[in-house]
Amino acid sequence: MSGIGAYAEIDEDAYIEGALILSIGGAQQSHVDVQHPERIFYEYLQRIAHVIDVLRAPGAPLRVLHLGAGALTLVRYIQATRPGSVQVAVDTEADLIDFVLDAMPLPHGTACEVVIADAADAVLEQPDAAFDAVVLDIFAGADAPSHLTSPDLAAHLLRICAEDGIVLVNVGDDPPLSFARAQSRQMTSLAVETAVLTEAAMVSGRSAGNVIVAARRQSWPAAWTAALLAAGPHPAAVLVGPAREAFEQAPRA
């Protein structure tokens, strides 16, 4: 892979029949249950999928932009649960995408355009309110490229999202989660309302893991909070209002 300088491989999951794992440089990056794409293995991606589940009536097609393609796990999930959805997946690595699609073709009928480009460049080219859901899943941590973590890009993510849609940003971070807190604060300053979804143990800032920042141009429905807490993965935290504000504050020494 020219841009990442790492070796990619796809292996069978030893525990889940029919599932495949994409690894880059020896580190697992994506998991696909080929026979059952509606099943998602990684917990952070389950949380993203559950937000997409509540965004519209069950089965209703969506317009979705994926920034960071991986093995196109979420693309497959949306096609399985919302047939007829129109999706765009953006990634910088043409060789990686070709490798993935050769080994794991998208299900028949999937309407997904794959764009090889920098995520920020691709976002700037999109018209206002072009997507019902925008998913940014690129960050490996606080060392992510600054142009992908900037308030300018965050504002454009909201611009290209439908007024009643959702922007979902996956943020991986280590204790005390300073980067995740900052990304949530930044999105909160731009959106009408923001929620934070994560594992309950992550809220204290003493564990490493993934935080999902969900931003809207409208208010966050209270029914969503209840539904997402029930959906898990458990134990789940869905932080809105004062709870989210408390999370966003810098940890005390």
PDB file of C-alpha atoms in Angstrom:
ATOM      1  CA  MET A   1       0.000   0.000   0.000  1.00  0.00           C
ATOM      2  CA  SER A   2       1.826   3.051  -1.254  1.00  0.00           C
ATOM      3  CA  GLY A   3       0.321   5.567   1.137  1.00  0.00           C
ATOM      4  CA  ILE A   4       0.422   3.558   4.353  1.00  0.00           C
ATOM      5  CA  GLY A   5       3.625   1.647   3.762  1.00  0.00           C
ATOM      6  CA  ALA A   6       2.241  -1.453   5.442  1.00  0.00           C
ATOM      7  CA  TYR A   7       1.340  -4.959   4.427  1.00  0.00           C
ATOM      8  CA  ALA A   8      -2.372  -5.776   4.270  1.00  0.00           C
ATOM      9  CA  GLU A   9      -3.849  -9.240   4.589  1.00  0.00           C
ATOM     10  CA  ILE A  10      -7.278 -10.803   4.934  1.00  0.00           C
ATOM     11  CA  ASP A  11      -7.691 -13.869   7.123  1.00  0.00           C
ATOM     12  CA  GLU A  12     -10.577 -16.051   8.197  1.00  0.00           C
ATOM     13  CA  ASP A  13     -11.966 -15.425  11.662  1.00  0.00           C
ATOM     14  CA  ALA A  14     -11.108 -18.525  13.694  1.00  0.00           C
ATOM     15  CA  TYR A  15     -14.217 -18.138  15.832  1.00  0.00           C
ATOM     16  CA  ILE A  16     -16.949 -16.843  13.501  1.00  0.00           C
ATOM     17  CA  GLU A  17     -17.609 -19.024  10.478  1.00  0.00           C
ATOM     18  CA  GLY A  18     -17.636 -17.090   7.228  1.00  0.00           C
ATOM     19  CA  ALA A  19     -16.205 -13.907   8.743  1.00  0.00           C
ATOM     20  CA  LEU A  20     -13.010 -12.264   7.499  1.00  0.00           C
ATOM     21  CA  ILE A  21     -10.541  -9.911   9.172  1.00  0.00           C
ATOM     22  CA  LEU A  22      -8.561  -7.190   7.391  1.00  0.00           C
ATOM     23  CA  SER A  23      -5.199  -6.491   9.023  1.00  0.00           C
ATOM     24  CA  ILE A  24      -2.700  -3.810   8.086  1.00  0.00           C
ATOM     25  CA  GLY A  25       0.847  -4.073   9.341  1.00  0.00           C
ATOM     26  CA  GLY A  26      -0.200  -6.961  11.575  1.00  0.00           C
ATOM     27  CA  ALA A  27      -2.915  -4.950  13.341  1.00  0.00           C
ATOM     28  CA  GLN A  28      -6.564  -5.866  12.862  1.00  0.00           C
ATOM     29  CA  GLN A  29      -8.403  -3.014  11.160  1.00  0.00           C
ATOM     30  CA  SER A  30     -11.760  -4.306   9.939  1.00  0.00           C
ATOM     31  CA  HIS A  31     -14.039  -7.295  10.451  1.00  0.00           C
ATOM     32  CA  VAL A  32     -16.665  -8.458   7.951  1.00  0.00           C
ATOM     33  CA  ASP A  33     -19.240 -11.198   8.445  1.00  0.00           C
ATOM     34  CA  VAL A  34     -19.636 -11.885   4.754  1.00  0.00           C
ATOM     35  CA  GLN A  35     -22.702 -14.120   5.059  1.00  0.00           C
ATOM     36  CA  HIS A  36     -24.387 -11.894   7.641  1.00  0.00           C
ATOM     37  CA  PRO A  37     -23.315  -8.278   6.992  1.00  0.00           C
ATOM     38  CA  GLU A  38     -25.978  -7.058   9.430  1.00  0.00           C
ATOM     39  CA  ARG A  39     -23.782  -8.486  12.198  1.00  0.00           C
ATOM     40  CA  ILE A  40     -21.001  -6.125  13.277  1.00  0.00           C
ATOM     41  CA  PHE A  41     -18.173  -7.363  15.473  1.00  0.00           C
ATOM     42  CA  TYR A  42     -16.356  -4.236  16.687  1.00  0.00           C
ATOM     43  CA  GLU A  43     -18.208  -2.486  19.486  1.00  0.00           C
ATOM     44  CA  TYR A  44     -17.486   1.076  18.356  1.00  0.00           C
ATOM     45  CA  LEU A  45     -18.919   0.303  14.920  1.00  0.00           C
ATOM     46  CA  GLN A  46     -21.970  -1.287  16.520  1.00  0.00           C
ATOM     47  CA  ARG A  47     -22.611   2.020  18.291  1.00  0.00           C
ATOM     48  CA  ILE A  48     -22.366   3.906  14.992  1.00  0.00           C
ATOM     49  CA  ALA A  49     -24.675   1.388  13.322  1.00  0.00           C
ATOM     50  CA  HIS A  50     -27.236   1.727  16.098  1.00  0.00           C
ATOM     51  CA  VAL A  51     -27.363   5.503  15.620  1.00  0.00           C
ATOM     52  CA  ILE A  52     -27.999   4.953  11.932  1.00  0.00           C
ATOM     53  CA  ASP A  53     -30.736   2.490  12.910  1.00  0.00           C
ATOM     54  CA  VAL A  54     -32.685   5.182  14.791  1.00  0.00           C
ATOM     55  CA  LEU A  55     -32.126   7.939  12.239  1.00  0.00           C
ATOM     56  CA  ARG A  56     -35.031   6.904  10.019  1.00  0.00           C
ATOM     57  CA  ALA A  57     -37.840   4.357  10.013  1.00  0.00           C
ATOM     58  CA  PRO A  58     -36.555   0.757   9.803  1.00  0.00           C
ATOM     59  CA  GLY A  59     -35.616  -0.191   6.265  1.00  0.00           C
ATOM     60  CA  ALA A  60     -35.851   3.325   4.847  1.00  0.00           C
ATOM     61  CA  PRO A  61     -32.962   4.014   2.436  1.00  0.00           C
ATOM     62  CA  LEU A  62     -30.378   6.630   3.327  1.00  0.00           C
ATOM     63  CA  ARG A  63     -27.746   8.768   1.632  1.00  0.00           C
ATOM     64  CA  VAL A  64     -24.506   8.032   3.480  1.00  0.00           C
ATOM     65  CA  LEU A  65     -20.944   9.342   3.154  1.00  0.00           C
ATOM     66  CA  HIS A  66     -18.174   7.196   4.639  1.00  0.00           C
ATOM     67  CA  LEU A  67     -14.847   8.964   5.190  1.00  0.00           C
ATOM     68  CA  GLY A  68     -12.406   6.111   5.664  1.00  0.00           C
ATOM     69  CA  ALA A  69     -13.439   2.905   3.922  1.00  0.00           C
ATOM     70  CA  GLY A  70     -11.553   0.030   5.559  1.00  0.00           C
ATOM     71  CA  ALA A  71     -13.244  -3.196   4.522  1.00  0.00           C
ATOM     72  CA  LEU A  72     -16.526  -1.343   3.876  1.00  0.00           C
ATOM     73  CA  THR A  73     -18.145  -3.040   6.871  1.00  0.00           C
ATOM     74  CA  LEU A  74     -20.629  -0.237   7.510  1.00  0.00           C
ATOM     75  CA  VAL A  75     -21.462   0.057   3.809  1.00  0.00           C
ATOM     76  CA  ARG A  76     -22.416  -3.627   3.866  1.00  0.00           C
ATOM     77  CA  TYR A  77     -24.454  -3.181   7.049  1.00  0.00           C
ATOM     78  CA  ILE A  78     -26.466  -0.303   5.615  1.00  0.00           C
ATOM     79  CA  GLN A  79     -27.158  -2.189   2.396  1.00  0.00           C
ATOM     80  CA  ALA A  80     -28.345  -5.197   4.430  1.00  0.00           C
ATOM     81  CA  THR A  81     -30.581  -3.192   6.759  1.00  0.00           C
ATOM     82  CA  ARG A  82     -31.624  -0.370   4.426  1.00  0.00           C
ATOM     83  CA  PRO A  83     -31.692  -1.692   0.845  1.00  0.00           C
ATOM     84  CA  GLY A  84     -31.715   1.004  -1.783  1.00  0.00           C
ATOM     85  CA  SER A  85     -29.434   3.305   0.169  1.00  0.00           C
ATOM     86  CA  VAL A  86     -27.041   5.404  -1.900  1.00  0.00           C
ATOM     87  CA  GLN A  87     -23.560   5.494  -0.410  1.00  0.00           C
ATOM     88  CA  VAL A  88     -20.170   7.058  -1.084  1.00  0.00           C
ATOM     89  CA  ALA A  89     -16.963   5.699   0.462  1.00  0.00           C
ATOM     90  CA  VAL A  90     -13.805   7.816   0.447  1.00  0.00           C
ATOM     91  CA  ASP A  91     -10.309   6.471   1.038  1.00  0.00           C
ATOM     92  CA  THR A  92      -6.793   7.473   0.046  1.00  0.00           C
ATOM     93  CA  GLU A  93      -5.626   3.928  -0.726  1.00  0.00           C
ATOM     94  CA  ALA A  94      -6.716   2.642  -4.129  1.00  0.00           C
ATOM     95  CA  ASP A  95      -4.644  -0.535  -3.771  1.00  0.00           C
ATOM     96  CA  LEU A  96      -6.236  -1.324  -0.419  1.00  0.00           C
ATOM     97  CA  ILE A  97      -9.772  -0.856  -1.728  1.00  0.00           C
ATOM     98  CA  ASP A  98      -9.039  -3.052  -4.754  1.00  0.00           C
ATOM     99  CA  PHE A  99      -7.563  -5.696  -2.445  1.00  0.00           C
ATOM    100  CA  VAL A 100     -10.645  -5.628  -0.199  1.00  0.00           C
ATOM    101  CA  LEU A 101     -13.170  -5.738  -3.030  1.00  0.00           C
ATOM    102  CA  ASP A 102     -11.345  -8.582  -4.782  1.00  0.00           C
ATOM    103  CA  ALA A 103     -11.494 -10.674  -1.614  1.00  0.00           C
ATOM    104  CA  MET A 104     -14.869  -9.452  -0.340  1.00  0.00           C
ATOM    105  CA  PRO A 105     -17.062  -8.032  -3.119  1.00  0.00           C
ATOM    106  CA  LEU A 106     -19.934  -5.842  -2.017  1.00  0.00           C
ATOM    107  CA  PRO A 107     -23.320  -7.607  -1.922  1.00  0.00           C
ATOM    108  CA  HIS A 108     -25.335  -7.575  -5.127  1.00  0.00           C
ATOM    109  CA  GLY A 109     -27.360  -4.422  -5.481  1.00  0.00           C
ATOM    110  CA  THR A 110     -25.139  -2.248  -3.296  1.00  0.00           C
ATOM    111  CA  ALA A 111     -25.109   1.320  -4.616  1.00  0.00           C
ATOM    112  CA  CYS A 112     -21.772   2.596  -3.351  1.00  0.00           C
ATOM    113  CA  GLU A 113     -19.395   4.877  -5.201  1.00  0.00           C
ATOM    114  CA  VAL A 114     -15.777   4.491  -4.084  1.00  0.00           C
ATOM    115  CA  VAL A 115     -13.782   7.715  -4.305  1.00  0.00           C
ATOM    116  CA  ILE A 116     -10.000   7.723  -3.960  1.00  0.00           C
ATOM    117  CA  ALA A 117      -9.196  11.063  -2.364  1.00  0.00           C
ATOM    118  CA  ASP A 118      -8.237  12.812   0.830  1.00  0.00           C
ATOM    119  CA  ALA A 119     -11.284  12.951   3.093  1.00  0.00           C
ATOM    120  CA  ALA A 120     -11.138  16.721   3.547  1.00  0.00           C
ATOM    121  CA  ASP A 121     -10.854  17.337  -0.194  1.00  0.00           C
ATOM    122  CA  ALA A 122     -13.818  15.059  -0.848  1.00  0.00           C
ATOM    123  CA  VAL A 123     -15.952  16.825   1.756  1.00  0.00           C
ATOM    124  CA  LEU A 124     -15.272  20.257   0.278  1.00  0.00           C
ATOM    125  CA  GLU A 125     -16.632  19.086  -3.068  1.00  0.00           C
ATOM    126  CA  GLN A 126     -19.992  17.959  -1.668  1.00  0.00           C
ATOM    127  CA  PRO A 127     -23.101  20.145  -1.911  1.00  0.00           C
ATOM    128  CA  ASP A 128     -25.052  21.310   1.114  1.00  0.00           C
ATOM    129  CA  ALA A 129     -27.307  18.742   2.829  1.00  0.00           C
ATOM    130  CA  ALA A 130     -26.211  16.000   0.423  1.00  0.00           C
ATOM    131  CA  PHE A 131     -26.253  13.157   2.966  1.00  0.00           C
ATOM    132  CA  ASP A 132     -28.486  11.835   5.718  1.00  0.00           C
ATOM    133  CA  ALA A 133     -25.469  10.457   7.572  1.00  0.00           C
ATOM    134  CA  VAL A 134     -21.792  11.387   7.417  1.00  0.00           C
ATOM    135  CA  VAL A 135     -19.352   8.989   9.098  1.00  0.00           C
ATOM    136  CA  LEU A 136     -15.736   9.992   9.751  1.00  0.00           C
ATOM    137  CA  ASP A 137     -13.745   6.911  10.789  1.00  0.00           C
ATOM    138  CA  ILE A 138     -10.114   7.775  10.206  1.00  0.00           C
ATOM    139  CA  PHE A 139      -8.575   8.940  13.490  1.00  0.00           C
ATOM    140  CA  ALA A 140      -6.026   6.639  15.106  1.00  0.00           C
ATOM    141  CA  GLY A 141      -5.559   9.093  17.972  1.00  0.00           C
ATOM    142  CA  ALA A 142      -4.315  12.560  18.764  1.00  0.00           C
ATOM    143  CA  ASP A 143      -1.630  12.273  16.069  1.00  0.00           C
ATOM    144  CA  ALA A 144      -4.275  12.337  13.314  1.00  0.00           C
ATOM    145  CA  PRO A 145      -3.553  14.847  10.516  1.00  0.00           C
ATOM    146  CA  SER A 146      -4.554  18.306  11.686  1.00  0.00           C
ATOM    147  CA  HIS A 147      -6.634  19.081   8.592  1.00  0.00           C
ATOM    148  CA  LEU A 148      -8.906  16.154   9.521  1.00  0.00           C
ATOM    149  CA  THR A 149      -9.418  17.329  13.099  1.00  0.00           C
ATOM    150  CA  SER A 150      -9.910  21.032  12.398  1.00  0.00           C
ATOM    151  CA  PRO A 151     -13.030  23.099  13.127  1.00  0.00           C
ATOM    152  CA  ASP A 152     -13.147  23.986   9.442  1.00  0.00           C
ATOM    153  CA  LEU A 153     -13.642  20.353   8.440  1.00  0.00           C
ATOM    154  CA  ALA A 154     -16.138  19.805  11.265  1.00  0.00           C
ATOM    155  CA  ALA A 155     -18.188  22.737   9.979  1.00  0.00           C
ATOM    156  CA  HIS A 156     -18.181  21.278   6.479  1.00  0.00           C
ATOM    157  CA  LEU A 157     -19.273  17.874   7.809  1.00  0.00           C
ATOM    158  CA  LEU A 158     -22.326  19.572   9.272  1.00  0.00           C
ATOM    159  CA  ARG A 159     -22.863  21.601   6.096  1.00  0.00           C
ATOM    160  CA  ILE A 160     -23.105  18.536   3.873  1.00  0.00           C
ATOM    161  CA  CYS A 161     -25.382  16.733   6.330  1.00  0.00           C
ATOM    162  CA  ALA A 162     -29.160  17.004   6.008  1.00  0.00           C
ATOM    163  CA  GLU A 163     -30.819  19.210   8.605  1.00  0.00           C
ATOM    164  CA  ASP A 164     -32.422  16.160  10.216  1.00  0.00           C
ATOM    165  CA  GLY A 165     -29.380  13.942   9.631  1.00  0.00           C
ATOM    166  CA  ILE A 166     -26.381  12.938  11.727  1.00  0.00           C
ATOM    167  CA  VAL A 167     -22.606  13.377  11.678  1.00  0.00           C
ATOM    168  CA  LEU A 168     -20.743  10.532  13.396  1.00  0.00           C
ATOM    169  CA  VAL A 169     -17.048  10.819  14.239  1.00  0.00           C
ATOM    170  CA  ASN A 170     -15.093   7.899  15.666  1.00  0.00           C
ATOM    171  CA  VAL A 171     -12.293   9.093  17.945  1.00  0.00           C
ATOM    172  CA  GLY A 172      -9.749   6.621  19.297  1.00  0.00           C
ATOM    173  CA  ASP A 173      -7.874   7.914  22.327  1.00  0.00           C
ATOM    174  CA  ASP A 174      -5.811   7.045  25.388  1.00  0.00           C
ATOM    175  CA  PRO A 175      -6.270   8.261  28.977  1.00  0.00           C
ATOM    176  CA  PRO A 176      -7.150  10.912  29.949  1.00  0.00           C
ATOM    177  CA  LEU A 177      -9.025  11.217  26.612  1.00  0.00           C
ATOM    178  CA  SER A 178      -7.928  14.799  26.047  1.00  0.00           C
ATOM    179  CA  PHE A 179      -8.202  14.450  22.276  1.00  0.00           C
ATOM    180  CA  ALA A 180     -11.687  12.927  22.405  1.00  0.00           C
ATOM    181  CA  ARG A 181     -12.889  15.623  24.809  1.00  0.00           C
ATOM    182  CA  ALA A 182     -11.491  18.335  22.537  1.00  0.00           C
ATOM    183  CA  GLN A 183     -13.148  16.848  19.454  1.00  0.00           C
ATOM    184  CA  SER A 184     -16.470  16.708  21.282  1.00  0.00           C
ATOM    185  CA  ARG A 185     -16.125  20.312  22.470  1.00  0.00           C
ATOM    186  CA  GLN A 186     -15.294  21.421  18.952  1.00  0.00           C
ATOM    187  CA  MET A 187     -18.315  19.714  17.428  1.00  0.00           C
ATOM    188  CA  THR A 188     -20.552  20.993  20.219  1.00  0.00           C
ATOM    189  CA  SER A 189     -19.483  24.559  19.403  1.00  0.00           C
ATOM    190  CA  LEU A 190     -20.714  24.105  15.831  1.00  0.00           C
ATOM    191  CA  ALA A 191     -23.737  21.803  16.028  1.00  0.00           C
ATOM    192  CA  VAL A 192     -27.209  22.408  17.428  1.00  0.00           C
ATOM    193  CA  GLU A 193     -26.764  19.392  19.679  1.00  0.00           C
ATOM    194  CA  THR A 194     -24.096  16.773  20.264  1.00  0.00           C
ATOM    195  CA  ALA A 195     -24.036  13.396  21.985  1.00  0.00           C
ATOM    196  CA  VAL A 196     -21.148  11.179  23.036  1.00  0.00           C
ATOM    197  CA  LEU A 197     -21.454   7.397  22.804  1.00  0.00           C
ATOM    198  CA  THR A 198     -18.960   5.018  24.334  1.00  0.00           C
ATOM    199  CA  GLU A 199     -18.464   2.183  26.768  1.00  0.00           C
ATOM    200  CA  ALA A 200     -19.521   3.204  30.282  1.00  0.00           C
ATOM    201  CA  ALA A 201     -16.024   2.569  31.658  1.00  0.00           C
ATOM    202  CA  MET A 202     -14.583   5.111  29.219  1.00  0.00           C
ATOM    203  CA  VAL A 203     -16.452   8.068  30.695  1.00  0.00           C
ATOM    204  CA  SER A 204     -14.029   8.440  33.603  1.00  0.00           C
ATOM    205  CA  GLY A 205     -11.138   8.915  31.175  1.00  0.00           C
ATOM    206  CA  ARG A 206      -9.069   6.160  32.753  1.00  0.00           C
ATOM    207  CA  SER A 207      -9.407   3.654  29.901  1.00  0.00           C
ATOM    208  CA  ALA A 208      -8.277   3.648  26.290  1.00  0.00           C
ATOM    209  CA  GLY A 209     -10.779   3.043  23.532  1.00  0.00           C
ATOM    210  CA  ASN A 210     -13.210   4.615  21.118  1.00  0.00           C
ATOM    211  CA  VAL A 211     -15.547   7.547  21.609  1.00  0.00           C
ATOM    212  CA  ILE A 212     -18.274   8.329  19.079  1.00  0.00           C
ATOM    213  CA  VAL A 213     -19.162  12.007  18.724  1.00  0.00           C
ATOM    214  CA  ALA A 214     -22.626  12.366  17.184  1.00  0.00           C
ATOM    215  CA  ALA A 215     -23.634  15.833  16.000  1.00  0.00           C
ATOM    216  CA  ARG A 216     -26.892  17.201  14.639  1.00  0.00           C
ATOM    217  CA  ARG A 217     -28.250  20.359  13.069  1.00  0.00           C
ATOM    218  CA  GLN A 218     -31.430  19.748  15.053  1.00  0.00           C
ATOM    219  CA  SER A 219     -32.089  18.750  18.655  1.00  0.00           C
ATOM    220  CA  TRP A 220     -31.202  15.266  19.868  1.00  0.00           C
ATOM    221  CA  PRO A 221     -34.413  13.235  20.424  1.00  0.00           C
ATOM    222  CA  ALA A 222     -34.732  11.892  23.971  1.00  0.00           C
ATOM    223  CA  ALA A 223     -36.113   8.662  22.527  1.00  0.00           C
ATOM    224  CA  TRP A 224     -32.795   8.082  20.792  1.00  0.00           C
ATOM    225  CA  THR A 225     -30.929   8.090  24.086  1.00  0.00           C
ATOM    226  CA  ALA A 226     -33.189   5.407  25.526  1.00  0.00           C
ATOM    227  CA  ALA A 227     -33.022   3.311  22.358  1.00  0.00           C
ATOM    228  CA  LEU A 228     -29.234   3.517  22.113  1.00  0.00           C
ATOM    229  CA  LEU A 229     -28.735   2.661  25.770  1.00  0.00           C
ATOM    230  CA  ALA A 230     -30.935  -0.390  25.269  1.00  0.00           C
ATOM    231  CA  ALA A 231     -29.170  -1.399  22.044  1.00  0.00           C
ATOM    232  CA  GLY A 232     -25.690  -1.439  23.602  1.00  0.00           C
ATOM    233  CA  PRO A 233     -23.108  -2.853  23.383  1.00  0.00           C
ATOM    234  CA  HIS A 234     -23.317  -3.041  27.170  1.00  0.00           C
ATOM    235  CA  PRO A 235     -22.425  -1.394  29.424  1.00  0.00           C
ATOM    236  CA  ALA A 236     -23.220   1.631  27.270  1.00  0.00           C
ATOM    237  CA  ALA A 237     -22.999   5.363  27.871  1.00  0.00           C
ATOM    238  CA  VAL A 238     -24.940   7.927  25.835  1.00  0.00           C
ATOM    239  CA  LEU A 239     -24.012  11.384  27.083  1.00  0.00           C
ATOM    240  CA  VAL A 240     -26.188  14.371  26.239  1.00  0.00           C
ATOM    241  CA  GLY A 241     -26.710  17.763  27.856  1.00  0.00           C
ATOM    242  CA  PRO A 242     -24.971  18.183  31.237  1.00  0.00           C
ATOM    243  CA  ALA A 243     -23.488  14.671  31.105  1.00  0.00           C
ATOM    244  CA  ARG A 244     -21.816  15.441  27.786  1.00  0.00           C
ATOM    245  CA  GLU A 245     -20.644  18.826  29.072  1.00  0.00           C
ATOM    246  CA  ALA A 246     -19.044  17.138  32.077  1.00  0.00           C
ATOM    247  CA  PHE A 247     -17.243  14.702  29.788  1.00  0.00           C
ATOM    248  CA  GLU A 248     -15.951  17.528  27.616  1.00  0.00           C
ATOM    249  CA  GLN A 249     -14.226  19.281  30.491  1.00  0.00           C
ATOM    250  CA  ALA A 250     -10.492  18.681  30.834  1.00  0.00           C
ATOM    251  CA  PRO A 251      -9.748  16.025  33.466  1.00  0.00           C
ATOM    252  CA  ARG A 252      -8.603  17.321  36.804  1.00  0.00           C
ATOM    253  CA  ALA A 253      -5.182  16.376  38.118  1.00  0.00           C
TER     254      ALA A 253
END
